[in-house]
């Protein structure tokens, strides 16, 4: 949840109206048996944020799991080991990016969110 708070703080200081933020919650810990409640989701109340519950970890599987983090982004800053699921991570894509069959290459991929949120600024600008 610290990552959600860090992301909200980042968004507060970067008000680009065209940005879209997708937050995917998934079970990682044994206690993550249900979708996050309102108390957790309300940590991200920015109108640019859409939140989803991925109970089956479909997104992590589509990325290929942690062993494929190296090919998922141009710049990577992963500060902890992940076992079988990609979690507490942020990926930044250019405007207009579409996911057709395979995940597109991100401009930046970092984890944990609380540590890498300050590094998002150069990737989070309004195109001219």
mmCIF file with all atom_site columns, N, CA and C in Angstrom, residues 101-126:
data_model
loop_
_atom_site.group_PDB
_atom_site.id
_atom_site.type_symbol
_atom_site.label_atom_id
_atom_site.label_alt_id
_atom_site.label_comp_id
_atom_site.label_asym_id
_atom_site.label_entity_id
_atom_site.label_seq_id
_atom_site.pdbx_PDB_ins_code
_atom_site.Cartn_x
_atom_site.Cartn_y
_atom_site.Cartn_z
_atom_site.occupancy
_atom_site.B_iso_or_equiv
_atom_site.pdbx_formal_charge
_atom_site.auth_seq_id
_atom_site.auth_comp_id
_atom_site.auth_asym_id
_atom_site.auth_atom_id
_atom_site.pdbx_PDB_model_num
ATOM 1  N N  . UNK A 1 101 ? -0.746 -8.312 -29.173 1.00 0.00 ? 101 UNK A N  1
ATOM 2  C CA . UNK A 1 101 ? -0.605 -9.718 -28.765 1.00 0.00 ? 101 UNK A CA 1
ATOM 3  C C  . UNK A 1 101 ? 0.360  -9.855 -27.593 1.00 0.00 ? 101 UNK A C  1
ATOM 4  N N  . UNK A 1 102 ? 1.528  -9.252 -27.735 1.00 0.00 ? 102 UNK A N  1
ATOM 5  C CA . UNK A 1 102 ? 2.551  -9.318 -26.688 1.00 0.00 ? 102 UNK A CA 1
ATOM 6  C C  . UNK A 1 102 ? 2.646  -7.968 -25.989 1.00 0.00 ? 102 UNK A C  1
ATOM 7  N N  . UNK A 1 103 ? 3.138  -7.965 -24.770 1.00 0.00 ? 103 UNK A N  1
ATOM 8  C CA . UNK A 1 103 ? 3.287  -6.675 -24.082 1.00 0.00 ? 103 UNK A CA 1
ATOM 9  C C  . UNK A 1 103 ? 4.226  -5.761 -24.858 1.00 0.00 ? 103 UNK A C  1
ATOM 10 N N  . UNK A 1 104 ? 3.856  -4.496 -25.013 1.00 0.00 ? 104 UNK A N  1
ATOM 11 C CA . UNK A 1 104 ? 4.776  -3.555 -25.659 1.00 0.00 ? 104 UNK A CA 1
ATOM 12 C C  . UNK A 1 104 ? 5.957  -3.271 -24.732 1.00 0.00 ? 104 UNK A C  1
ATOM 13 N N  . UNK A 1 105 ? 7.032  -2.782 -25.300 1.00 0.00 ? 105 UNK A N  1
ATOM 14 C CA . UNK A 1 105 ? 8.204  -2.425 -24.497 1.00 0.00 ? 105 UNK A CA 1
ATOM 15 C C  . UNK A 1 105 ? 7.927  -1.085 -23.824 1.00 0.00 ? 105 UNK A C  1
ATOM 16 N N  . UNK A 1 106 ? 8.094  -1.053 -22.514 1.00 0.00 ? 106 UNK A N  1
ATOM 17 C CA . UNK A 1 106 ? 7.864  0.171  -21.739 1.00 0.00 ? 106 UNK A CA 1
ATOM 18 C C  . UNK A 1 106 ? 9.069  1.094  -21.851 1.00 0.00 ? 106 UNK A C  1
ATOM 19 N N  . UNK A 1 107 ? 8.833  2.368  -21.674 1.00 0.00 ? 107 UNK A N  1
ATOM 20 C CA . UNK A 1 107 ? 9.947  3.308  -21.591 1.00 0.00 ? 107 UNK A CA 1
ATOM 21 C C  . UNK A 1 107 ? 10.718 3.076  -20.300 1.00 0.00 ? 107 UNK A C  1
ATOM 22 N N  . UNK A 1 108 ? 9.966  2.776  -19.226 1.00 0.00 ? 108 UNK A N  1
ATOM 23 C CA . UNK A 1 108 ? 10.577 2.581  -17.911 1.00 0.00 ? 108 UNK A CA 1
ATOM 24 C C  . UNK A 1 108 ? 9.793  1.511  -17.169 1.00 0.00 ? 108 UNK A C  1
ATOM 25 N N  . UNK A 1 109 ? 10.508 0.666  -16.440 1.00 0.00 ? 109 UNK A N  1
ATOM 26 C CA . UNK A 1 109 ? 9.897  -0.344 -15.581 1.00 0.00 ? 109 UNK A CA 1
ATOM 27 C C  . UNK A 1 109 ? 10.683 -0.342 -14.281 1.00 0.00 ? 109 UNK A C  1
ATOM 28 N N  . UNK A 1 110 ? 9.982  -0.146 -13.170 1.00 0.00 ? 110 UNK A N  1
ATOM 29 C CA . UNK A 1 110 ? 10.679 -0.089 -11.897 1.00 0.00 ? 110 UNK A CA 1
ATOM 30 C C  . UNK A 1 110 ? 9.886  -0.697 -10.763 1.00 0.00 ? 110 UNK A C  1
ATOM 31 N N  . UNK A 1 111 ? 10.607 -1.107 -9.730  1.00 0.00 ? 111 UNK A N  1
ATOM 32 C CA . UNK A 1 111 ? 9.987  -1.689 -8.536  1.00 0.00 ? 111 UNK A CA 1
ATOM 33 C C  . UNK A 1 111 ? 10.997 -1.614 -7.393  1.00 0.00 ? 111 UNK A C  1
ATOM 34 N N  . UNK A 1 112 ? 10.523 -1.461 -6.173  1.00 0.00 ? 112 UNK A N  1
ATOM 35 C CA . UNK A 1 112 ? 9.150  -1.222 -5.761  1.00 0.00 ? 112 UNK A CA 1
ATOM 36 C C  . UNK A 1 112 ? 8.722  0.209  -6.065  1.00 0.00 ? 112 UNK A C  1
ATOM 37 N N  . UNK A 1 113 ? 7.431  0.403  -6.210  1.00 0.00 ? 113 UNK A N  1
ATOM 38 C CA . UNK A 1 113 ? 6.888  1.699  -6.605  1.00 0.00 ? 113 UNK A CA 1
ATOM 39 C C  . UNK A 1 113 ? 7.330  2.802  -5.650  1.00 0.00 ? 113 UNK A C  1
ATOM 40 N N  . UNK A 1 114 ? 7.317  2.538  -4.364  1.00 0.00 ? 114 UNK A N  1
ATOM 41 C CA . UNK A 1 114 ? 7.673  3.570  -3.390  1.00 0.00 ? 114 UNK A CA 1
ATOM 42 C C  . UNK A 1 114 ? 9.099  4.074  -3.618  1.00 0.00 ? 114 UNK A C  1
ATOM 43 N N  . UNK A 1 115 ? 9.992  3.245  -4.104  1.00 0.00 ? 115 UNK A N  1
ATOM 44 C CA . UNK A 1 115 ? 11.381 3.661  -4.350  1.00 0.00 ? 115 UNK A CA 1
ATOM 45 C C  . UNK A 1 115 ? 11.574 4.331  -5.702  1.00 0.00 ? 115 UNK A C  1
ATOM 46 N N  . UNK A 1 116 ? 10.826 3.922  -6.712  1.00 0.00 ? 116 UNK A N  1
ATOM 47 C CA . UNK A 1 116 ? 11.084 4.415  -8.065  1.00 0.00 ? 116 UNK A CA 1
ATOM 48 C C  . UNK A 1 116 ? 10.138 5.532  -8.513  1.00 0.00 ? 116 UNK A C  1
ATOM 49 N N  . UNK A 1 117 ? 9.093  5.818  -7.754  1.00 0.00 ? 117 UNK A N  1
ATOM 50 C CA . UNK A 1 117 ? 8.140  6.863  -8.159  1.00 0.00 ? 117 UNK A CA 1
ATOM 51 C C  . UNK A 1 117 ? 8.832  8.189  -8.495  1.00 0.00 ? 117 UNK A C  1
ATOM 52 N N  . UNK A 1 118 ? 9.831  8.634  -7.724  1.00 0.00 ? 118 UNK A N  1
ATOM 53 C CA . UNK A 1 118 ? 10.488 9.900  -8.083  1.00 0.00 ? 118 UNK A CA 1
ATOM 54 C C  . UNK A 1 118 ? 11.179 9.856  -9.451  1.00 0.00 ? 118 UNK A C  1
ATOM 55 N N  . UNK A 1 119 ? 11.523 8.683  -9.933  1.00 0.00 ? 119 UNK A N  1
ATOM 56 C CA . UNK A 1 119 ? 12.211 8.558  -11.217 1.00 0.00 ? 119 UNK A CA 1
ATOM 57 C C  . UNK A 1 119 ? 11.251 8.611  -12.409 1.00 0.00 ? 119 UNK A C  1
ATOM 58 N N  . UNK A 1 120 ? 9.959  8.666  -12.170 1.00 0.00 ? 120 UNK A N  1
ATOM 59 C CA . UNK A 1 120 ? 8.978  8.655  -13.248 1.00 0.00 ? 120 UNK A CA 1
ATOM 60 C C  . UNK A 1 120 ? 8.878  9.988  -13.985 1.00 0.00 ? 120 UNK A C  1
ATOM 61 N N  . UNK A 1 121 ? 9.258  11.077 -13.357 1.00 0.00 ? 121 UNK A N  1
ATOM 62 C CA . UNK A 1 121 ? 9.055  12.417 -13.911 1.00 0.00 ? 121 UNK A CA 1
ATOM 63 C C  . UNK A 1 121 ? 9.514  12.582 -15.356 1.00 0.00 ? 121 UNK A C  1
ATOM 64 N N  . UNK A 1 122 ? 10.719 12.150 -15.738 1.00 0.00 ? 122 UNK A N  1
ATOM 65 C CA . UNK A 1 122 ? 11.137 12.365 -17.126 1.00 0.00 ? 122 UNK A CA 1
ATOM 66 C C  . UNK A 1 122 ? 10.275 11.615 -18.149 1.00 0.00 ? 122 UNK A C  1
ATOM 67 N N  . UNK A 1 123 ? 9.598  10.575 -17.703 1.00 0.00 ? 123 UNK A N  1
ATOM 68 C CA . UNK A 1 123 ? 8.766  9.773  -18.613 1.00 0.00 ? 123 UNK A CA 1
ATOM 69 C C  . UNK A 1 123 ? 7.317  10.231 -18.615 1.00 0.00 ? 123 UNK A C  1
ATOM 70 N N  . UNK A 1 124 ? 6.992  11.160 -17.763 1.00 0.00 ? 124 UNK A N  1
ATOM 71 C CA . UNK A 1 124 ? 5.612  11.549 -17.517 1.00 0.00 ? 124 UNK A CA 1
ATOM 72 C C  . UNK A 1 124 ? 5.421  13.000 -17.928 1.00 0.00 ? 124 UNK A C  1
ATOM 73 N N  . UNK A 1 125 ? 5.650  13.296 -19.184 1.00 0.00 ? 125 UNK A N  1
ATOM 74 C CA . UNK A 1 125 ? 5.527  14.662 -19.682 1.00 0.00 ? 125 UNK A CA 1
ATOM 75 C C  . UNK A 1 125 ? 4.501  14.707 -20.795 1.00 0.00 ? 125 UNK A C  1
ATOM 76 N N  . UNK A 1 126 ? 3.897  15.841 -20.950 1.00 0.00 ? 126 UNK A N  1
ATOM 77 C CA . UNK A 1 126 ? 2.920  16.026 -22.023 1.00 0.00 ? 126 UNK A CA 1
ATOM 78 C C  . UNK A 1 126 ? 3.668  16.251 -23.321 1.00 0.00 ? 126 UNK A C  1
#
